[in-house]
Short mmCIF file of N, CA and C in Angstrom, two decimals:
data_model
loop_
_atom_site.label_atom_id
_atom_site.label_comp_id
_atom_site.label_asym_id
_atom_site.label_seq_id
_atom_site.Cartn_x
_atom_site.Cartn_y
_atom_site.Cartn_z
N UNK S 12 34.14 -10.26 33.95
CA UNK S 12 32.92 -11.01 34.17
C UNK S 12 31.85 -10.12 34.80
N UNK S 13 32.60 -9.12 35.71
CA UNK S 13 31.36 -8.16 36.30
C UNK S 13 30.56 -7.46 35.53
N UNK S 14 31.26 -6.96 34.41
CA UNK S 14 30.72 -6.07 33.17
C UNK S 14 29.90 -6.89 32.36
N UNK S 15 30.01 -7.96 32.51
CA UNK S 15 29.18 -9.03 31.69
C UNK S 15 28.12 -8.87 32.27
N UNK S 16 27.81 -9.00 33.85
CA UNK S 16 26.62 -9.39 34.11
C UNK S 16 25.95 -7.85 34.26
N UNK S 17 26.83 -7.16 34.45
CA UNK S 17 26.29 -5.41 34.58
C UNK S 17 25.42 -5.27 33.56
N UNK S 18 26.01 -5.56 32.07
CA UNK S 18 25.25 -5.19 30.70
C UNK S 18 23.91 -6.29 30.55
N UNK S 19 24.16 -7.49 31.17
CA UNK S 19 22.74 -8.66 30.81
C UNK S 19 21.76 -8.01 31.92
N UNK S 20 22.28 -7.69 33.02
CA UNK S 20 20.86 -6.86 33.52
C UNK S 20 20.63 -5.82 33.52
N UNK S 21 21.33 -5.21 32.74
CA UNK S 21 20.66 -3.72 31.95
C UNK S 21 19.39 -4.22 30.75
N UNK S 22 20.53 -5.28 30.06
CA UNK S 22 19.22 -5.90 29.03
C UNK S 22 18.46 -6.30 29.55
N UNK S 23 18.06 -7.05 30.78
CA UNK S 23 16.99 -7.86 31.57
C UNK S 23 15.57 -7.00 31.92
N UNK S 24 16.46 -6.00 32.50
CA UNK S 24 15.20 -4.16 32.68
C UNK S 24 14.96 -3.81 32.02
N UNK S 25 15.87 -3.43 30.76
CA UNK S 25 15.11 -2.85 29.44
C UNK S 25 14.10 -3.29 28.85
N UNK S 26 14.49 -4.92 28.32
CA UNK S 26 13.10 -5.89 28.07
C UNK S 26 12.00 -5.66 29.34
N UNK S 27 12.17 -6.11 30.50
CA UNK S 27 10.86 -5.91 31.46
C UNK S 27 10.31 -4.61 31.43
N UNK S 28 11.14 -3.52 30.92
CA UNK S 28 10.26 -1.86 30.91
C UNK S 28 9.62 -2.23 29.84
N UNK S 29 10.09 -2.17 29.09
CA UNK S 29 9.62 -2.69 27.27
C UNK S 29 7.89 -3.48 27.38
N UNK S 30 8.09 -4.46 27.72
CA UNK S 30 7.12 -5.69 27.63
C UNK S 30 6.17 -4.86 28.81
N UNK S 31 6.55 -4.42 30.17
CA UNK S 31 5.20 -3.86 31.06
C UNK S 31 5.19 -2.63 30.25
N UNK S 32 6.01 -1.80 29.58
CA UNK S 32 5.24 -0.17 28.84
C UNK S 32 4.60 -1.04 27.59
N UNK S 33 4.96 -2.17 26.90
CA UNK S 33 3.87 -2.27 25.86
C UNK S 33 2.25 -2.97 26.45
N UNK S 34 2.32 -3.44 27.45
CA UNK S 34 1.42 -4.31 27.90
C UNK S 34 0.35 -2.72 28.47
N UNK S 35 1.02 -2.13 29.58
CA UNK S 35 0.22 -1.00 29.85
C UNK S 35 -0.52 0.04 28.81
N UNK S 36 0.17 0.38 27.62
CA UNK S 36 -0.07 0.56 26.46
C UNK S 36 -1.07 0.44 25.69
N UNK S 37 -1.35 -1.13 25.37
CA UNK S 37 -2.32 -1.75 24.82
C UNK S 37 -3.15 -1.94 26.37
N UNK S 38 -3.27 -1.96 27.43
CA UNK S 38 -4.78 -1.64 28.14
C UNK S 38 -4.72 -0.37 28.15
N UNK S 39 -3.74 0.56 28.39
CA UNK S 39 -4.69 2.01 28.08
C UNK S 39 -5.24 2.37 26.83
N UNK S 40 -5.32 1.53 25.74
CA UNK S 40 -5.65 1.75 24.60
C UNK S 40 -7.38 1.11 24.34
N UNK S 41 -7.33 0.17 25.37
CA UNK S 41 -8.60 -0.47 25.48
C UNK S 41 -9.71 0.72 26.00
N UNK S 42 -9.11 1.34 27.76
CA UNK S 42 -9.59 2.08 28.03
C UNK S 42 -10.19 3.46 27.37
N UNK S 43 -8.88 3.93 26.55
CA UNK S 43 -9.26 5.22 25.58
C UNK S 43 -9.84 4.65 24.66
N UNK S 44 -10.02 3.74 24.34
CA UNK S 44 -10.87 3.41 23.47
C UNK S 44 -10.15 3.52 21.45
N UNK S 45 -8.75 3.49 21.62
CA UNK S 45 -7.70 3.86 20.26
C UNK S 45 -7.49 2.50 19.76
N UNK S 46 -7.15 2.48 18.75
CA UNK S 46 -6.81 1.18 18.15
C UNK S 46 -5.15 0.78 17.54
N UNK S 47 -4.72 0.44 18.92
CA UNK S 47 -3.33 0.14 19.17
C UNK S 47 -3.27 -1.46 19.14
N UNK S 48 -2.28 -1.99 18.32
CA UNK S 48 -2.02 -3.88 18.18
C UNK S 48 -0.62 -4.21 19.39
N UNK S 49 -0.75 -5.13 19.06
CA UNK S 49 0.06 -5.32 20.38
C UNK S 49 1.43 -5.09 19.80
N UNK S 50 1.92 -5.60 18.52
CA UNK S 50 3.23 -5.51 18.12
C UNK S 50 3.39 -3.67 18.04
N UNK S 51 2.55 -2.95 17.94
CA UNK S 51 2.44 -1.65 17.48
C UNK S 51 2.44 -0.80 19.22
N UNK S 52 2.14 -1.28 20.16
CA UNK S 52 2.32 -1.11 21.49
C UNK S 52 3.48 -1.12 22.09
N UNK S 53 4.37 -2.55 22.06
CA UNK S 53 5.55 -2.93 22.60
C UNK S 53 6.48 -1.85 21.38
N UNK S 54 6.34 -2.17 20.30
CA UNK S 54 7.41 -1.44 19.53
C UNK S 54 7.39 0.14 20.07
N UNK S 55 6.14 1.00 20.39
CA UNK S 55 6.35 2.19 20.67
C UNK S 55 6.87 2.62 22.14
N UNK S 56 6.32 1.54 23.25
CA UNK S 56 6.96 1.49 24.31
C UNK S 56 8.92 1.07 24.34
N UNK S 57 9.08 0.38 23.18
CA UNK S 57 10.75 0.01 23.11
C UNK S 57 11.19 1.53 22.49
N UNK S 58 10.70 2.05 21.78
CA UNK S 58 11.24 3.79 21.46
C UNK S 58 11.15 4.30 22.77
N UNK S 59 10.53 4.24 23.00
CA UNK S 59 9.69 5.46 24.39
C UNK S 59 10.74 5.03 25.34
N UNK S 60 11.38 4.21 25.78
CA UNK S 60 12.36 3.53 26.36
C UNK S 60 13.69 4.23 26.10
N UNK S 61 14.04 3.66 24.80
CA UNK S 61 15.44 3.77 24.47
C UNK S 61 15.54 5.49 24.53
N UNK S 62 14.63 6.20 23.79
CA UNK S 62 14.61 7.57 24.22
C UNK S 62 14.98 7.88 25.47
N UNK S 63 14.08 7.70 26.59
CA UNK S 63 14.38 8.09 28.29
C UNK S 63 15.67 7.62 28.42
N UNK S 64 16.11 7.00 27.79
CA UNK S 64 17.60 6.82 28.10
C UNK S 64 18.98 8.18 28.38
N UNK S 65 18.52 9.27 27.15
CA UNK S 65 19.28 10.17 26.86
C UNK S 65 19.25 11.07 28.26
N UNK S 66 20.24 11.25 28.72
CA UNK S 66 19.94 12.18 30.21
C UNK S 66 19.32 13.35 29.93
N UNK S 67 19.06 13.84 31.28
CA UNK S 67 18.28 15.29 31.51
C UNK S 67 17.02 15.50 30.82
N UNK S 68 17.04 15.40 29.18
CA UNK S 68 15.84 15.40 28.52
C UNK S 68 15.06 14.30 27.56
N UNK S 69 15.82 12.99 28.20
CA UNK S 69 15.27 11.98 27.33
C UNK S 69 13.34 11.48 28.04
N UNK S 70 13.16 11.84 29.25
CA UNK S 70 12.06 11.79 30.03
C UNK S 70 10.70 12.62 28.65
N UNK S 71 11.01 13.57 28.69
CA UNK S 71 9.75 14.46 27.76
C UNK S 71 10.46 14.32 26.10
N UNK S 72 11.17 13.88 26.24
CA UNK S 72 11.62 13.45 24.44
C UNK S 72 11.15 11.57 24.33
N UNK S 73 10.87 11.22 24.78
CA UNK S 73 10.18 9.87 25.33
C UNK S 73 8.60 9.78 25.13
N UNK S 74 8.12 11.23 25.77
CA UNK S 74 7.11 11.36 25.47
C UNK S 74 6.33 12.17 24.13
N UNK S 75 7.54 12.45 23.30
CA UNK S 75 7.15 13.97 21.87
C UNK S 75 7.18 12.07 21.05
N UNK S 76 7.91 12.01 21.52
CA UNK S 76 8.51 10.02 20.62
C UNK S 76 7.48 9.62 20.29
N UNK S 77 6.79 8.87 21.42
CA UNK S 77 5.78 8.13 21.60
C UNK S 77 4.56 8.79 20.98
N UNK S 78 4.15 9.96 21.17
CA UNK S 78 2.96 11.01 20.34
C UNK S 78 3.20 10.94 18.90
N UNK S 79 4.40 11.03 18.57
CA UNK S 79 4.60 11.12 17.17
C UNK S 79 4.41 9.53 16.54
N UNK S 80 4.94 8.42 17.17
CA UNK S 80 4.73 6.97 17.03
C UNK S 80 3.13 6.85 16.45
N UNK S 81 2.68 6.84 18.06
CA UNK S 81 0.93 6.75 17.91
C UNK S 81 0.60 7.71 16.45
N UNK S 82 0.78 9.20 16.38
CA UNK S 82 0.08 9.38 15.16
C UNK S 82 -0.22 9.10 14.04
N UNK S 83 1.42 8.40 14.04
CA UNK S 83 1.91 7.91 12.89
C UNK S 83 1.54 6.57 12.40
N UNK S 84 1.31 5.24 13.48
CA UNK S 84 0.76 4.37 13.51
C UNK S 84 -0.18 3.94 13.45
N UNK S 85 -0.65 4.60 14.31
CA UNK S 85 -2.23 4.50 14.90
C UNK S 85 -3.16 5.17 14.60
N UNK S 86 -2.67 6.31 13.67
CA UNK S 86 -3.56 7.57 13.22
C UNK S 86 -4.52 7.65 14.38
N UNK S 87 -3.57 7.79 15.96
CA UNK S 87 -4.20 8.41 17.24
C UNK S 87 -4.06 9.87 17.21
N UNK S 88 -4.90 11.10 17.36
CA UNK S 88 -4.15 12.95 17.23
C UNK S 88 -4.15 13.03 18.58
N UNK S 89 -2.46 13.42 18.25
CA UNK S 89 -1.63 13.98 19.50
C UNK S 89 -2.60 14.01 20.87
N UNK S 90 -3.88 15.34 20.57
CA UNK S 90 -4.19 15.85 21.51
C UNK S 90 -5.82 15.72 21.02
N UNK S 91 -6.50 15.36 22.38
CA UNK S 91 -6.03 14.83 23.61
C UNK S 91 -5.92 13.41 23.66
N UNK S 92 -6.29 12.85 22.79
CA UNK S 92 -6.58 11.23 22.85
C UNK S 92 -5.14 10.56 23.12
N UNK S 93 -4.32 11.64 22.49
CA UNK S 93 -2.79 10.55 22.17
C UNK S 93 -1.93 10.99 23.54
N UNK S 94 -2.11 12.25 24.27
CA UNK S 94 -1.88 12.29 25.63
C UNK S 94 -2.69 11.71 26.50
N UNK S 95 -3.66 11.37 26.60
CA UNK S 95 -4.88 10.84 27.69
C UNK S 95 -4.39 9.44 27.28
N UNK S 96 -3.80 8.92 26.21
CA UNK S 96 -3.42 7.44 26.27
C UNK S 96 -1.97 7.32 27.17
N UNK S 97 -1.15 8.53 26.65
CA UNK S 97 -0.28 7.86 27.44
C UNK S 97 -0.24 8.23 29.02
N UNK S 98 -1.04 8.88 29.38
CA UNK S 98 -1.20 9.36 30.95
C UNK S 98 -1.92 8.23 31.58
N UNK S 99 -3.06 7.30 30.96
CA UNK S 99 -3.63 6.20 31.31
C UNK S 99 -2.65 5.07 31.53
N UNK S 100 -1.73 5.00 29.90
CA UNK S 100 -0.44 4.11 30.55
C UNK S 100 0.44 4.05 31.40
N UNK S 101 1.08 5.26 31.34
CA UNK S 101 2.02 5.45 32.80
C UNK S 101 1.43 5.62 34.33
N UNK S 102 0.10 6.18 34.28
CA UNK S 102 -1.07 5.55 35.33
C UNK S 102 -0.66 4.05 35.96
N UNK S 103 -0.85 3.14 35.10
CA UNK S 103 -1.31 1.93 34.52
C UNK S 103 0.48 1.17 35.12
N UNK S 104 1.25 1.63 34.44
CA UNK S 104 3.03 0.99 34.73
C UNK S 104 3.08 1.61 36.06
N UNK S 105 2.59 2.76 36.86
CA UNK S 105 3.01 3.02 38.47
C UNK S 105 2.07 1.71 38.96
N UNK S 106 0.60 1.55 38.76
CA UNK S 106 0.02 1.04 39.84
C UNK S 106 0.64 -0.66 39.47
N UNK S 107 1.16 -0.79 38.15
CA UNK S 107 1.70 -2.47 37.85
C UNK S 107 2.70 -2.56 38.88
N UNK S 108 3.95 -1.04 38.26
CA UNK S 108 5.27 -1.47 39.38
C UNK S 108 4.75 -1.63 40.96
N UNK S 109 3.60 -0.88 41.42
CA UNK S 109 4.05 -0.58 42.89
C UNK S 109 3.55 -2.54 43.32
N UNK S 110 2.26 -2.76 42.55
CA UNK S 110 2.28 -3.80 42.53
C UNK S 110 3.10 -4.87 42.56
N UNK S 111 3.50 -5.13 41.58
CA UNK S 111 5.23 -6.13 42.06
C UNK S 111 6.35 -6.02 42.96
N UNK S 112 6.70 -4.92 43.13
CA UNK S 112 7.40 -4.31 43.90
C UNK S 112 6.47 -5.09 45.46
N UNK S 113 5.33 -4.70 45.97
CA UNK S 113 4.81 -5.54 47.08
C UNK S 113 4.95 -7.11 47.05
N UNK S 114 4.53 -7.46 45.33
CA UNK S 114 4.14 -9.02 45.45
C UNK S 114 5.66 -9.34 45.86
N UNK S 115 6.77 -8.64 45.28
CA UNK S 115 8.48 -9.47 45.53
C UNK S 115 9.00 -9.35 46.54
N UNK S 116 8.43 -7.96 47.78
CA UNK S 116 8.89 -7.60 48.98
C UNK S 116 8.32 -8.63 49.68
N UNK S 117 6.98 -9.00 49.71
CA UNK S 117 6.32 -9.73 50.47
C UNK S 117 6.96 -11.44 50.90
N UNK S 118 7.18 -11.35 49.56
CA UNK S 118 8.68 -13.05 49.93
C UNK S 118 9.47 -12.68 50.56
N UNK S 119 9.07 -13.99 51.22
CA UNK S 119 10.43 -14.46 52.37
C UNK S 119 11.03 -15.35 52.03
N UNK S 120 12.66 -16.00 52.44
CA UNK S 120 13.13 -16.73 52.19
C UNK S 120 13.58 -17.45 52.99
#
């Protein structure tokens, strides 16, 4: 039963990385000004994900992922637009997390 609940909140984080990297995504896309859809956001943030998964080098293979996604999708080029998007997003997912992270510390019970 422990392994049960071990693996549903692995799935629980994965979806919440997923859904805040596609959400951050599509507003850094507003900001850069690229033309990213929302299904085309979350889907590249769920690669960009499952990638960082792979140890040691899934972090910058996460990010070759995601560049190649956008080009491919979005006909965003690599450089600089398709790095300045994702530096705006992961911008964008620190100041969300640190955010929640306060709003959930701040409860008391």
């Amino acid at each position: 039963m422990e392994a049960l609940e071990t693996i549903l909140s692995a799935i629980v984080v994965l979806f919440l990385q997923c859904a805040i990297g596609g959400l951050t995504l599509r507003l850094g896309s507003k900001i850069t000004r690229a033309e990213v859809t929302w299904l085309q956001a979350f889907l590249i943030a769920l690669a960009g994900t499952l990638v960082a998964l792979v140890p040691f080098v899934g972090w910058i293979a996460s990010w070759i992922v995601m560049l190649w996604l956008l080009n491919k999708w979005c006909d965003c080029e690599p450089f600089p637009s398709g790095v300045l998007l994702i530096l705006v997003s992961r911008l964008l997912q620190i100041v969300l997390g640190f955010s929640l992270r306060i709003l959930l510390s701040s409860q008391t019970v």
